[in-house]
mmCIF file of C-alpha atoms in Angstrom:
data_model
loop_
_atom_site.group_PDB
_atom_site.id
_atom_site.type_symbol
_atom_site.label_atom_id
_atom_site.label_comp_id
_atom_site.label_asym_id
_atom_site.label_seq_id
_atom_site.Cartn_x
_atom_site.Cartn_y
_atom_site.Cartn_z
ATOM 1 C CA MET A 1 114.052 128.367 133.183
ATOM 2 C CA VAL A 2 115.341 127.205 129.815
ATOM 3 C CA PRO A 3 113.241 128.354 126.850
ATOM 4 C CA SER A 4 111.867 125.590 124.681
ATOM 5 C CA PRO A 5 113.361 125.355 121.212
ATOM 6 C CA ALA A 6 111.255 126.867 118.477
ATOM 7 C CA VAL A 7 109.431 124.461 116.228
ATOM 8 C CA ASP A 8 109.542 125.153 112.527
ATOM 9 C CA PRO A 9 105.943 126.073 111.564
ATOM 10 C CA PHE A 10 106.202 124.033 108.374
ATOM 11 C CA VAL A 11 107.283 120.921 110.310
ATOM 12 C CA LEU A 12 104.389 121.427 112.722
ATOM 13 C CA LEU A 13 102.000 121.790 109.814
ATOM 14 C CA LEU A 14 103.410 118.637 108.164
ATOM 15 C CA VAL A 15 102.921 116.608 111.363
ATOM 16 C CA HIS A 16 99.396 117.982 111.617
ATOM 17 C CA ALA A 17 98.667 117.187 107.963
ATOM 18 C CA ALA A 18 100.085 113.670 108.300
ATOM 19 C CA SER A 19 97.851 112.876 111.275
ATOM 20 C CA THR A 20 94.805 114.404 109.591
ATOM 21 C CA TRP A 21 95.315 112.606 106.282
ATOM 22 C CA PHE A 22 96.018 109.297 108.033
ATOM 23 C CA LEU A 23 92.650 109.720 109.753
ATOM 24 C CA VAL A 24 90.914 110.745 106.515
ATOM 25 C CA GLY A 25 92.075 107.544 104.834
ATOM 26 C CA LEU A 26 91.264 105.413 107.845
ATOM 27 C CA THR A 27 87.781 106.867 108.295
ATOM 28 C CA TRP A 28 86.912 106.212 104.648
ATOM 29 C CA PHE A 29 88.160 102.616 104.891
ATOM 30 C CA VAL A 30 86.224 102.023 108.100
ATOM 31 C CA GLY A 31 83.054 103.619 106.707
ATOM 32 C CA VAL A 32 83.113 101.893 103.323
ATOM 33 C CA VAL A 33 84.476 98.479 104.298
ATOM 34 C CA HIS A 34 84.708 97.776 107.991
ATOM 35 C CA TYR A 35 81.547 99.088 109.684
ATOM 36 C CA PRO A 36 79.149 97.830 107.000
ATOM 37 C CA LEU A 37 80.582 94.340 107.505
ATOM 38 C CA PHE A 38 79.507 94.367 111.166
ATOM 39 C CA ALA A 39 76.072 93.269 109.962
ATOM 40 C CA ARG A 40 77.617 90.135 108.402
ATOM 41 C CA VAL A 41 79.551 88.852 111.410
ATOM 42 C CA GLY A 42 76.604 86.837 112.727
ATOM 43 C CA ARG A 43 75.074 86.737 116.171
ATOM 44 C CA GLU A 44 77.259 83.941 117.533
ATOM 45 C CA GLY A 45 80.553 85.422 118.543
ATOM 46 C CA TYR A 46 79.531 88.982 117.729
ATOM 47 C CA SER A 47 80.121 90.309 121.256
ATOM 48 C CA ALA A 48 83.668 88.931 121.260
ATOM 49 C CA TYR A 49 84.220 90.356 117.783
ATOM 50 C CA GLN A 50 82.984 93.794 118.904
ATOM 51 C CA ALA A 51 85.183 93.774 122.015
ATOM 52 C CA SER A 52 88.217 92.854 119.924
ATOM 53 C CA HIS A 53 87.346 95.511 117.352
ATOM 54 C CA VAL A 54 87.138 98.257 119.976
ATOM 55 C CA ALA A 55 90.374 97.222 121.697
ATOM 56 C CA ARG A 56 92.353 96.944 118.468
ATOM 57 C CA THR A 57 90.897 100.041 116.841
ATOM 58 C CA THR A 58 91.703 102.212 119.851
ATOM 59 C CA TRP A 59 95.419 101.490 119.389
ATOM 60 C CA VAL A 60 95.232 102.537 115.729
ATOM 61 C CA VAL A 61 92.979 105.591 116.054
ATOM 62 C CA LEU A 62 93.767 107.235 119.390
ATOM 63 C CA PRO A 63 97.446 108.180 118.798
ATOM 64 C CA PRO A 64 96.862 110.051 115.495
ATOM 65 C CA MET A 65 93.702 111.646 116.927
ATOM 66 C CA ALA A 66 95.737 112.879 119.904
ATOM 67 C CA VAL A 67 98.485 114.196 117.604
ATOM 68 C CA GLU A 68 95.892 115.922 115.423
ATOM 69 C CA LEU A 69 94.249 117.569 118.442
ATOM 70 C CA ALA A 70 97.555 118.622 120.009
ATOM 71 C CA THR A 71 98.902 120.078 116.775
ATOM 72 C CA ALA A 72 95.588 121.840 116.069
ATOM 73 C CA CYS A 73 95.904 123.545 119.469
ATOM 74 C CA TRP A 74 99.557 124.345 118.797
ATOM 75 C CA LEU A 75 98.721 125.857 115.409
ATOM 76 C CA LEU A 76 96.202 128.141 117.121
ATOM 77 C CA ALA A 77 98.816 129.217 119.637
ATOM 78 C CA GLU A 78 101.550 129.685 117.033
ATOM 79 C CA PRO A 79 99.873 130.293 113.659
ATOM 80 C CA PRO A 80 102.058 129.535 110.652
ATOM 81 C CA PRO A 81 102.633 132.459 108.308
ATOM 82 C CA GLY A 82 100.121 132.659 105.499
ATOM 83 C CA VAL A 83 97.446 130.529 107.189
ATOM 84 C CA PRO A 84 94.346 132.598 108.020
ATOM 85 C CA GLN A 85 93.406 132.601 111.703
ATOM 86 C CA LEU A 86 89.753 131.957 110.826
ATOM 87 C CA GLU A 87 90.716 128.769 108.964
ATOM 88 C CA LEU A 88 92.779 127.586 111.920
ATOM 89 C CA TRP A 89 89.724 128.067 114.133
ATOM 90 C CA LEU A 90 87.495 126.248 111.623
ATOM 91 C CA GLY A 91 89.959 123.378 111.543
ATOM 92 C CA PHE A 92 90.069 123.276 115.329
ATOM 93 C CA ALA A 93 86.262 123.347 115.518
ATOM 94 C CA ALA A 94 86.129 120.347 113.168
ATOM 95 C CA VAL A 95 88.617 118.475 115.382
ATOM 96 C CA ALA A 96 86.503 119.305 118.436
ATOM 97 C CA LEU A 97 83.354 118.083 116.671
ATOM 98 C CA VAL A 98 85.085 114.842 115.698
ATOM 99 C CA TRP A 99 86.014 114.213 119.329
ATOM 100 C CA LEU A 100 82.546 115.206 120.522
ATOM 101 C CA SER A 101 80.781 112.960 118.000
ATOM 102 C CA THR A 102 83.162 110.127 118.831
ATOM 103 C CA PHE A 103 82.439 110.208 122.550
ATOM 104 C CA ALA A 104 78.803 111.335 122.402
ATOM 105 C CA LEU A 105 77.649 109.145 119.500
ATOM 106 C CA ALA A 106 80.103 106.461 118.369
ATOM 107 C CA VAL A 107 81.292 105.228 121.771
ATOM 108 C CA PRO A 108 77.715 104.722 123.063
ATOM 109 C CA ALA A 109 76.814 102.876 119.833
ATOM 110 C CA HIS A 110 79.834 100.601 120.292
ATOM 111 C CA GLY A 111 78.728 100.105 123.902
ATOM 112 C CA ALA A 112 75.293 98.972 122.753
ATOM 113 C CA LEU A 113 76.874 96.645 120.184
ATOM 114 C CA ALA A 114 79.063 95.094 122.899
ATOM 115 C CA HIS A 115 76.011 93.122 124.039
ATOM 116 C CA GLY A 116 75.422 91.668 120.580
ATOM 117 C CA PHE A 117 74.577 92.949 117.150
ATOM 118 C CA ALA A 118 71.674 95.410 117.268
ATOM 119 C CA PRO A 119 70.521 96.931 113.963
ATOM 120 C CA LYS A 120 69.485 100.251 115.555
ATOM 121 C CA ALA A 121 72.825 100.643 117.336
ATOM 122 C CA HIS A 122 74.603 99.729 114.098
ATOM 123 C CA SER A 123 72.614 102.417 112.259
ATOM 124 C CA ARG A 124 73.541 104.977 114.935
ATOM 125 C CA LEU A 125 77.187 103.976 114.570
ATOM 126 C CA LEU A 126 77.035 104.386 110.782
ATOM 127 C CA LEU A 127 75.396 107.807 111.167
ATOM 128 C CA ALA A 128 77.983 108.955 113.721
ATOM 129 C CA HIS A 129 80.766 107.667 111.532
ATOM 130 C CA GLY A 130 79.316 109.441 108.504
ATOM 131 C CA LEU A 131 79.487 112.720 110.421
ATOM 132 C CA ARG A 132 83.115 112.070 111.390
ATOM 133 C CA THR A 133 83.954 111.140 107.800
ATOM 134 C CA VAL A 134 82.544 114.425 106.501
ATOM 135 C CA LEU A 135 84.378 116.411 109.179
ATOM 136 C CA TRP A 136 87.717 114.668 108.590
ATOM 137 C CA THR A 137 87.405 114.959 104.825
ATOM 138 C CA LEU A 138 86.716 118.689 105.074
ATOM 139 C CA ARG A 139 89.636 119.025 107.500
ATOM 140 C CA GLY A 140 91.881 117.154 105.097
ATOM 141 C CA LEU A 141 90.977 119.528 102.297
ATOM 142 C CA LEU A 142 91.523 122.536 104.557
ATOM 143 C CA VAL A 143 94.921 121.270 105.707
ATOM 144 C CA ALA A 144 95.896 120.531 102.089
ATOM 145 C CA ARG A 145 94.992 124.132 101.262
ATOM 146 C CA TRP A 146 97.297 125.346 104.027
ATOM 147 C CA LEU A 147 100.149 123.255 102.683
ATOM 148 C CA LEU A 148 99.604 124.219 99.076
ATOM 149 C CA PHE A 149 98.769 127.902 99.426
ATOM 150 C CA GLY A 150 99.476 129.025 102.964
ATOM 151 C CA LEU A 151 103.192 128.783 103.450
#
């Protein structure tokens, strides 16, 4: 068996930070601009709009979310020097909560909106997204701390 080459902890942390900060920026854009505009699409054509939104958004969001999750796990397994283990676990917990809130709250809200605009489902989506925005923003600050002070 050939051992896998070692990954520079700083490179791993940079990849992790890049995925996290991409998602921080995206979540703020979606929460401030995109999701509030759902209410202005109009009933006619809304279902098609929602289906297109979900399909297109998945291609933009899923890859960096997967990278963020994978690198969060990797950082736990191989902690970079100077980054407290507790903070790595807090960061991982935030990633886990983002995924949980996505699949437990946001995906069902999008499912309800697939049948046409529904104000209650839209409100649930905005609430779920607000939670993810807070989590990603806190993660972004934590990861920035690791980059600035950890290594």
